[in-house]
XYZ file of C-alpha atoms in Angstrom:
573
model
C 6.338 11.456 -23.103
C 2.727 12.497 -23.344
C 0.373 11.000 -20.785
C -3.324 11.311 -21.463
C -6.149 10.666 -19.049
C -8.320 7.779 -20.153
C -11.992 8.645 -20.647
C -14.006 5.979 -18.886
C -17.609 4.888 -19.000
C -19.700 2.354 -17.079
C -20.339 1.921 -13.386
C -18.247 4.066 -11.028
C -16.442 3.118 -7.836
C -15.055 6.108 -5.942
C -11.740 5.821 -4.107
C -13.393 6.766 -0.825
C -16.004 4.094 -0.963
C -18.689 5.579 -3.206
C -20.081 2.259 -4.406
C -22.074 1.786 -7.571
C -25.183 -0.377 -7.622
C -24.432 -3.785 -9.090
C -27.644 -3.687 -11.047
C -27.303 -0.224 -12.536
C -27.139 0.248 -16.271
C -23.753 1.115 -17.790
C -22.996 4.829 -17.890
C -23.042 6.582 -21.226
C -20.388 8.845 -22.701
C -20.473 12.355 -21.286
C -22.218 11.217 -18.109
C -20.141 13.575 -15.964
C -17.753 13.237 -13.031
C -16.843 9.790 -11.762
C -17.157 8.766 -8.133
C -13.434 9.432 -7.775
C -13.900 12.924 -9.177
C -16.731 13.642 -6.756
C -14.707 12.448 -3.760
C -11.667 14.489 -4.843
C -13.729 17.646 -5.250
C -12.877 18.486 -1.643
C -9.122 18.044 -2.170
C -9.280 20.292 -5.247
C -10.285 23.435 -3.344
C -8.576 26.659 -4.393
C -6.158 27.448 -1.576
C -5.236 31.048 -2.447
C -7.968 33.653 -2.025
C -8.951 35.795 -4.995
C -7.414 38.795 -3.197
C -3.896 37.335 -3.453
C -1.653 39.134 -5.932
C 2.068 38.704 -5.374
C 4.381 41.554 -6.345
C 7.995 42.492 -5.622
C 9.282 46.056 -5.498
C 12.716 47.363 -6.488
C 14.102 46.709 -2.987
C 13.069 43.045 -3.096
C 10.162 43.458 -0.705
C 7.451 40.893 -1.398
C 3.789 41.866 -1.154
C 0.987 39.317 -1.397
C -1.884 41.655 -2.215
C -3.783 44.658 -0.930
C -4.856 44.181 2.695
C -3.334 40.669 2.871
C -1.729 40.733 6.310
C -1.248 36.981 6.819
C -0.181 35.499 3.467
C 0.574 32.054 4.887
C -3.129 31.619 5.678
C -4.732 33.745 2.962
C -2.334 32.811 0.130
C -0.719 29.520 1.212
C 0.304 28.415 -2.294
C 1.934 31.746 -3.164
C 3.569 31.739 0.265
C 4.851 28.194 -0.316
C 6.509 29.268 -3.558
C 8.011 32.239 -1.737
C 9.445 29.769 0.804
C 10.764 27.710 -2.118
C 12.792 30.654 -3.398
C 13.978 31.676 0.062
C 15.349 28.245 1.011
C 16.973 27.795 -2.400
C 18.624 31.218 -2.141
C 20.011 30.152 1.222
C 21.421 26.942 -0.308
C 19.731 24.715 2.249
C 21.471 21.568 0.961
C 24.915 22.763 2.112
C 24.377 25.624 4.583
C 21.789 24.195 7.009
C 22.235 21.773 9.901
C 21.289 18.111 9.641
C 19.972 15.764 12.341
C 23.348 14.978 13.907
C 24.429 18.620 13.819
C 21.197 19.559 15.635
C 21.326 16.653 18.078
C 24.905 15.321 18.641
C 25.220 11.626 19.366
C 27.216 12.230 22.578
C 26.108 15.699 23.736
C 27.891 17.724 26.359
C 25.920 20.071 28.644
C 25.527 23.799 28.105
C 28.424 25.771 29.523
C 28.078 27.283 32.986
C 30.467 29.028 35.325
C 31.461 25.594 36.613
C 33.498 24.951 33.462
C 34.458 21.496 32.199
C 33.569 19.931 28.892
C 30.574 21.892 27.676
C 28.885 23.570 24.703
C 28.708 27.347 24.340
C 26.119 28.700 21.839
C 28.226 31.856 21.417
C 31.418 29.960 20.550
C 32.688 28.959 17.101
C 35.200 26.461 18.520
C 32.903 23.939 20.225
C 33.841 20.297 19.836
C 31.753 19.108 16.891
C 31.632 15.534 18.220
C 29.650 16.713 21.247
C 28.038 20.079 20.477
C 25.507 21.373 17.954
C 27.110 22.771 14.843
C 25.759 24.914 12.017
C 27.581 24.245 8.689
C 27.289 27.772 7.299
C 29.433 28.958 10.227
C 32.221 26.542 9.342
C 32.087 27.362 5.674
C 33.376 30.861 6.305
C 36.316 29.378 8.213
C 36.857 26.740 5.552
C 37.091 29.369 2.846
C 39.421 31.476 4.970
C 41.753 28.514 5.521
C 41.577 27.652 1.825
C 42.220 31.231 0.658
C 45.509 30.428 -1.125
C 43.642 27.921 -3.299
C 40.815 30.266 -4.186
C 42.518 33.415 -5.377
C 41.076 36.881 -4.909
C 40.572 38.209 -8.413
C 36.780 37.744 -8.250
C 36.548 36.276 -11.732
C 34.220 33.502 -12.824
C 36.848 30.793 -12.453
C 37.532 31.816 -8.859
C 33.815 31.846 -8.137
C 33.509 28.296 -9.455
C 36.505 27.204 -7.395
C 35.005 28.782 -4.305
C 31.712 26.970 -4.805
C 33.572 23.740 -5.422
C 35.565 24.190 -2.225
C 32.439 24.877 -0.182
C 30.740 21.861 -1.736
C 33.781 19.737 -1.042
C 33.734 20.904 2.567
C 30.106 19.883 2.824
C 30.577 16.576 1.043
C 33.544 15.502 3.141
C 32.229 16.681 6.495
C 28.480 17.259 6.809
C 27.437 14.489 4.431
C 29.715 11.849 5.910
C 28.567 12.842 9.383
C 25.079 11.776 8.360
C 26.535 8.386 7.575
C 28.046 8.113 11.055
C 31.457 9.638 10.473
C 33.489 11.037 13.367
C 34.059 14.785 13.421
C 36.991 16.761 14.721
C 37.223 20.336 15.889
C 38.824 21.535 12.667
C 36.791 23.339 10.058
C 39.233 23.285 7.170
C 38.366 20.894 4.312
C 39.725 17.457 5.082
C 38.873 13.927 4.048
C 36.740 12.339 6.780
C 36.590 8.559 6.852
C 33.570 6.621 8.087
C 32.247 3.085 8.253
C 30.145 3.797 5.183
C 33.143 5.221 3.326
C 34.846 1.849 3.747
C 32.015 -0.031 2.036
C 32.432 -1.132 -1.580
C 30.553 0.641 -4.359
C 27.342 -1.264 -5.147
C 27.574 -3.620 -8.115
C 24.965 -3.892 -10.839
C 23.714 -7.199 -9.381
C 23.393 -5.701 -5.902
C 21.377 -2.794 -7.267
C 19.129 -5.171 -9.192
C 18.450 -7.143 -6.007
C 16.759 -4.134 -4.378
C 14.532 -3.371 -7.370
C 11.565 -5.785 -7.299
C 10.071 -6.875 -10.590
C 6.555 -5.774 -9.621
C 6.715 -3.157 -6.830
C 3.669 -1.713 -5.102
C 4.710 1.653 -6.546
C 7.780 3.302 -8.030
C 7.488 5.864 -5.246
C 7.881 3.078 -2.700
C 11.061 1.933 -4.464
C 12.436 5.473 -4.346
C 11.403 5.795 -0.690
C 13.414 2.701 0.220
C 16.545 3.689 -1.716
C 16.889 7.476 -1.383
C 19.053 9.551 0.928
C 16.430 11.315 3.042
C 18.171 14.346 4.479
C 16.346 16.463 7.053
C 17.907 19.855 7.683
C 17.020 23.030 9.582
C 17.852 26.717 9.246
C 19.816 28.909 11.650
C 16.846 30.230 13.726
C 15.696 26.630 14.259
C 19.198 25.428 15.119
C 19.915 28.351 17.458
C 16.645 27.826 19.349
C 17.562 24.190 20.037
C 21.109 25.042 21.074
C 20.431 28.118 23.210
C 17.492 26.509 25.026
C 19.318 23.251 25.810
C 16.993 21.160 23.632
C 19.810 19.367 21.784
C 19.844 16.607 24.454
C 17.259 14.634 26.406
C 18.164 16.279 29.721
C 17.035 19.664 28.447
C 13.915 18.094 26.969
C 13.192 16.439 30.329
C 13.516 19.803 32.096
C 10.943 21.330 29.766
C 8.586 18.402 30.352
C 8.966 18.705 34.137
C 8.408 22.475 34.003
C 5.148 21.876 32.137
C 3.944 19.129 34.472
C 4.961 21.105 37.567
C 3.219 24.262 36.399
C -0.003 22.347 35.766
C -0.002 20.679 39.182
C 0.941 23.858 41.087
C -0.584 26.756 39.166
C -3.638 25.507 37.242
C -5.551 27.181 35.684
C -2.699 29.671 35.162
C 0.180 29.106 32.782
C 3.849 29.749 33.268
C 5.387 32.260 30.852
C 7.693 30.684 28.271
C 11.155 32.243 28.497
C 13.395 31.455 25.550
C 17.107 32.105 25.688
C 17.962 35.192 23.671
C 20.860 37.647 23.528
C 22.767 35.729 26.153
C 19.846 35.208 28.539
C 18.998 31.898 30.220
C 16.114 29.897 28.833
C 13.363 28.530 31.038
C 10.862 26.698 28.881
C 7.683 24.959 29.850
C 6.761 24.209 26.236
C 8.612 23.821 22.959
C 7.691 26.765 20.750
C 10.012 27.544 17.837
C 10.366 31.147 16.556
C 8.321 32.272 13.518
C 11.364 32.277 11.202
C 12.240 28.627 11.900
C 12.180 26.344 8.841
C 12.802 22.633 8.458
C 13.213 20.661 5.219
C 13.010 16.952 4.485
C 14.699 16.275 1.137
C 14.908 13.116 -0.958
C 18.071 12.556 -3.031
C 18.526 9.488 -5.250
C 21.830 8.252 -6.638
C 22.286 8.874 -10.370
C 23.376 5.235 -10.705
C 20.129 4.097 -9.093
C 17.983 6.445 -11.175
C 19.441 4.929 -14.350
C 18.884 1.398 -13.010
C 15.234 2.128 -12.154
C 14.630 3.593 -15.587
C 16.023 0.427 -17.204
C 14.159 -1.883 -14.825
C 10.609 -0.616 -15.270
C 8.400 0.044 -18.325
C 9.131 3.203 -20.263
C 5.478 4.235 -20.149
C 5.813 4.353 -16.349
C 9.301 5.768 -15.798
C 10.949 8.480 -17.872
C 13.170 10.497 -15.582
C 14.770 12.518 -18.346
C 18.421 13.591 -18.394
C 20.796 14.534 -15.605
C 20.532 18.201 -16.606
C 16.827 18.135 -15.699
C 17.632 17.694 -12.000
C 19.264 19.544 -9.163
C 22.318 17.410 -8.385
C 24.876 17.259 -5.628
C 27.476 14.696 -4.461
C 26.160 12.471 -1.680
C 26.628 8.936 -0.423
C 23.860 6.402 0.213
C 24.280 3.159 2.130
C 22.336 0.309 0.530
C 21.318 -2.967 2.186
C 20.821 -5.603 -0.480
C 18.219 -8.384 -0.591
C 20.538 -10.847 1.178
C 21.641 -8.339 3.833
C 24.944 -7.233 2.305
C 25.859 -3.561 2.584
C 27.346 -1.369 -0.102
C 27.423 2.317 -0.983
C 26.393 4.532 -3.866
C 28.767 7.485 -3.786
C 28.109 9.701 -6.766
C 25.981 12.575 -7.947
C 22.483 12.416 -6.430
C 19.281 13.811 -7.944
C 16.894 15.886 -5.837
C 13.575 14.104 -6.402
C 11.363 15.900 -3.865
C 11.356 17.882 -0.643
C 9.026 19.092 2.128
C 9.332 22.657 3.426
C 7.823 23.478 6.840
C 7.752 27.047 8.195
C 6.765 28.180 11.704
C 5.105 31.261 10.208
C 1.884 30.094 11.932
C 1.608 28.137 15.226
C 0.778 24.808 13.514
C 3.385 25.490 10.800
C 2.959 25.960 7.058
C 3.480 22.679 5.205
C 4.450 22.554 1.529
C 5.765 19.683 -0.550
C 7.537 19.921 -3.892
C 8.300 17.187 -6.416
C 10.202 16.954 -9.656
C 7.810 17.122 -12.577
C 9.002 13.721 -13.867
C 8.255 11.753 -10.693
C 6.032 8.758 -11.537
C 2.748 8.980 -9.618
C 3.358 12.596 -8.585
C -0.385 13.375 -8.440
C -1.685 9.872 -7.625
C -4.465 9.364 -5.043
C -5.004 12.952 -3.835
C -4.093 14.952 -6.934
C -1.794 17.994 -7.138
C -3.051 21.390 -6.027
C -1.266 24.655 -6.866
C -3.222 27.869 -7.340
C -0.147 30.055 -7.848
C 2.849 28.493 -9.584
C 1.846 26.273 -12.494
C -1.399 26.288 -14.444
C -3.065 22.954 -15.091
C -5.061 22.425 -18.276
C -8.705 22.186 -17.217
C -12.202 22.363 -18.751
C -13.306 25.840 -19.797
C -14.692 27.918 -16.965
C -12.897 26.030 -14.170
C -9.837 26.993 -12.144
C -6.375 25.830 -13.202
C -5.126 24.806 -9.760
C -5.833 21.064 -9.688
C -4.429 18.035 -11.497
C -6.628 14.996 -10.901
C -5.166 11.486 -10.519
C -5.211 9.289 -13.596
C -8.190 6.926 -13.856
C -9.070 3.837 -15.842
C -11.719 1.150 -16.049
C -11.218 -1.967 -13.953
C -12.313 -3.935 -17.073
C -14.897 -5.986 -15.178
C -18.195 -6.885 -16.826
C -19.922 -4.401 -14.556
C -17.075 -1.939 -14.695
C -15.978 0.674 -12.205
C -13.644 3.607 -12.456
C -10.457 3.056 -10.467
C -7.165 4.881 -10.071
C -4.350 4.300 -12.538
C -1.098 4.791 -10.687
C 2.609 5.319 -11.378
C 2.172 7.311 -14.567
C 3.550 10.780 -15.131
C 1.590 14.023 -15.269
C 1.608 17.057 -17.508
C 4.041 19.698 -16.199
C 1.646 22.650 -16.556
C 2.455 26.172 -17.695
C 4.386 28.513 -15.415
C 2.352 31.468 -14.163
C 3.343 35.099 -14.607
C 3.503 35.491 -10.837
C 5.973 32.632 -10.397
C 8.115 33.913 -13.258
C 8.328 37.269 -11.523
C 9.154 35.673 -8.169
C 11.890 33.396 -9.532
C 13.516 36.214 -11.484
C 13.447 38.635 -8.531
C 14.897 36.011 -6.160
C 17.611 34.862 -8.573
C 16.356 31.281 -8.652
C 16.381 29.193 -11.862
C 17.834 32.129 -13.763
C 19.234 29.988 -16.540
C 22.539 28.475 -15.487
C 22.936 24.867 -16.549
C 22.812 22.140 -13.938
C 26.290 21.070 -12.915
C 27.986 18.689 -10.495
C 27.179 21.000 -7.594
C 23.768 22.542 -7.007
C 23.367 26.318 -7.004
C 20.398 28.732 -6.689
C 20.594 29.910 -10.289
C 20.420 26.372 -11.663
C 17.800 26.228 -14.417
C 16.727 22.798 -13.133
C 14.891 24.448 -10.207
C 12.199 25.334 -12.757
C 11.397 21.609 -13.023
C 9.961 21.305 -9.510
C 6.247 21.519 -8.797
C 4.223 22.332 -5.710
C 2.240 19.205 -4.858
C 0.192 21.158 -2.337
C 0.208 23.332 0.773
C -1.434 22.747 4.151
C -2.127 25.179 6.995
C -4.800 23.473 9.108
C -6.032 20.070 10.255
C -9.434 20.348 8.572
C -11.236 22.550 6.097
C -13.989 24.911 7.241
C -16.540 22.100 6.992
C -14.547 19.777 9.251
C -13.176 17.475 6.547
C -9.561 16.417 7.244
C -7.060 18.020 4.881
C -4.510 15.911 3.039
C -0.935 16.447 1.917
C 1.724 13.934 1.083
C 4.652 13.264 -1.181
C 4.771 10.405 -3.693
C 8.167 9.359 -2.284
C 8.161 10.282 1.408
C 4.596 9.041 1.965
C 4.603 6.279 -0.659
C 2.296 3.473 0.431
C 0.048 5.578 2.670
C -0.808 8.577 0.503
C -4.617 8.343 0.714
C -4.712 9.506 4.362
C -1.439 11.404 4.520
C -1.490 14.723 6.373
C 1.719 16.558 7.283
C 0.199 18.577 10.105
C -1.837 15.627 11.403
C 1.161 13.309 11.436
C 3.555 15.797 13.026
C 1.046 16.652 15.743
C 1.941 13.250 17.261
C 5.587 14.300 17.771
C 6.198 14.419 21.501
C 8.268 13.387 24.501
C 7.406 11.552 27.717
C 9.385 11.245 30.944
C 9.489 7.745 32.375
C 10.411 7.281 36.046
C 11.444 9.856 38.643
C 14.530 11.691 39.811
C 17.977 10.884 38.467
C 16.743 7.562 37.064
C 14.090 9.205 34.894
C 14.490 8.629 31.161
C 12.950 10.352 28.169
C 10.928 8.552 25.513
C 11.277 10.743 22.424
C 8.693 8.905 20.318
C 5.922 7.851 22.730
C 3.032 8.149 20.263
C 4.741 6.763 17.178
C 4.362 7.888 13.580
C 1.788 5.319 12.500
C -1.602 4.256 13.803
C -3.298 0.852 13.836
C -4.936 1.391 10.455
C -3.831 -0.002 7.112
C -3.863 1.215 3.552
C -5.265 -1.168 0.973
C -1.655 -2.193 0.251
C -1.129 -3.228 3.886
C 1.073 -0.339 4.954
C 0.264 1.381 8.233
C -1.342 4.807 7.960
C -0.281 8.060 9.584
C -2.780 10.284 11.361
C -4.931 12.818 9.556
C -7.439 15.239 11.016
C -7.306 16.944 14.400
C -5.077 15.645 17.222
C -6.607 13.669 20.083
C -6.364 15.373 23.475
C -6.076 12.028 25.258
C -2.726 11.448 23.532
C -1.162 14.121 25.725
C -3.137 14.189 28.987
C -4.618 11.585 31.292
C -8.335 11.533 32.068
C -10.235 12.657 35.157
C -9.673 13.802 37.779
C -6.103 15.118 37.411
C -5.628 15.520 33.628
C -1.898 15.075 34.262
C 0.581 15.537 31.429
C 1.709 12.276 29.866
C 3.177 13.424 26.532
C 4.708 16.849 25.901
C 3.964 17.925 22.342
C 7.278 19.002 20.776
C 5.984 21.642 18.356
C 5.361 19.221 15.466
C 9.057 18.238 15.334
C 9.809 14.554 14.861
C 13.531 15.359 14.949
C 13.565 15.195 18.745
C 13.671 11.419 18.424
C 17.390 11.988 17.654
C 18.042 13.624 21.042
C 20.490 11.676 23.233
C 21.324 11.716 26.985
C 24.256 13.854 28.095
C 27.573 12.081 27.707
C 28.749 13.205 31.144
């Protein structure tokens, strides 16, 4: 489907409030940029410096250009694509830990010499109902236990069987855990039942009931009906586990250390001592290691994708075929319009995902979307100076895809945004081709039931944008959002600005003290024009975290931009 940008004339009304005079004469053809274009000029900045030139040597070492010593800041788009290949190579969708595996629902304390029910970061036999668990660890055991089924001849059939067994292990354990399933100590593949598993498969009428005839946006529909799976790599997981941050008691200790240091030692700071190589952690702030990565991924049931495509106009929604998508078996619980619950247990399409890397103190933020997503570049545009080349006027850079625009058709017309259409996929750059080939990603294998790094469908994902700071050098807040995850509040969306509000507060004193793991909340008291609350963009506000004069006491401990701490629970004993 070819989508063309409408050429508009007449009076202009910019999306950020650039108002046209009601008495001005209509604009003539070729007048120049619209008010929307002028406002978006600042979101269309070229993120990668001209000195960036990614190359990979015969050993696989990646270089981002001569004298580029901090690629995440100097070449954020190229670095984001490098992250893309790294997390895909590591098979994040099956090997990384999800929310419940990071923060158990009934956590036991860290093991000490006192013994008892406890969690040992060095052990592979912790009780998975009560202790953090990293799936990649169990996969090795699962394959070992399943060895008679796999064979050892190393041929292609055995390789497929091995992948299928690993995927089955993930599907029947990790995925059902996300739906509230109980977990045992065993790591061998076994069918795990849950409350969601017992639900009936959604009927066609139930699916139709959750698809409004005239939604605010298709992205909002997808946001309400997807399986949003947030997962974290081994360095992230190990930091939480080893430093006793997988429960609220450990989080409270860190808060109290911070508050106590301020009251006793100001202006001097306590040194942060993370647990490493068997040492004991003593934190006064949450500060993840530089190789920590977290991913928020959006998977939509194949059944639901087909229903959405039938429900809405073809000029708005053309998802393509199943082979165009990365797919994996998952299960989504659906609540219908009348409150009934049902499940969609089938192959799910990966529609989009955020990647966040602690390579810099405020993290590197990158968001990727499937090229077919309706409204992918709406509101803020798409900005990628490395991976895919947008078709632009001669003499201009190829990094930016502007949102679609149209006339509002009033007598004294204005240019407004035209949403929920699709955007041209762009041409892959030589640099990205080199990177994908060297990393073994999207090497040409056809998409199957189970996702894999070589799946050709990975070539269908696009970098929406990267973000490394709260503002640009002129003080203007930076923006980044995903058409699904941030649907309904895209105009002000900022990953780093929103996540800066992640924190914890201790309420009360002594043994009766409790921990509020979301004291600031995700949204602020501002609305989008659709009526949805907005998240924060721009720099954080110091008063969120500390009281005023004269003491400046701590009131909210910033948790290193990690909203996941809201899943932390009190110790079960």
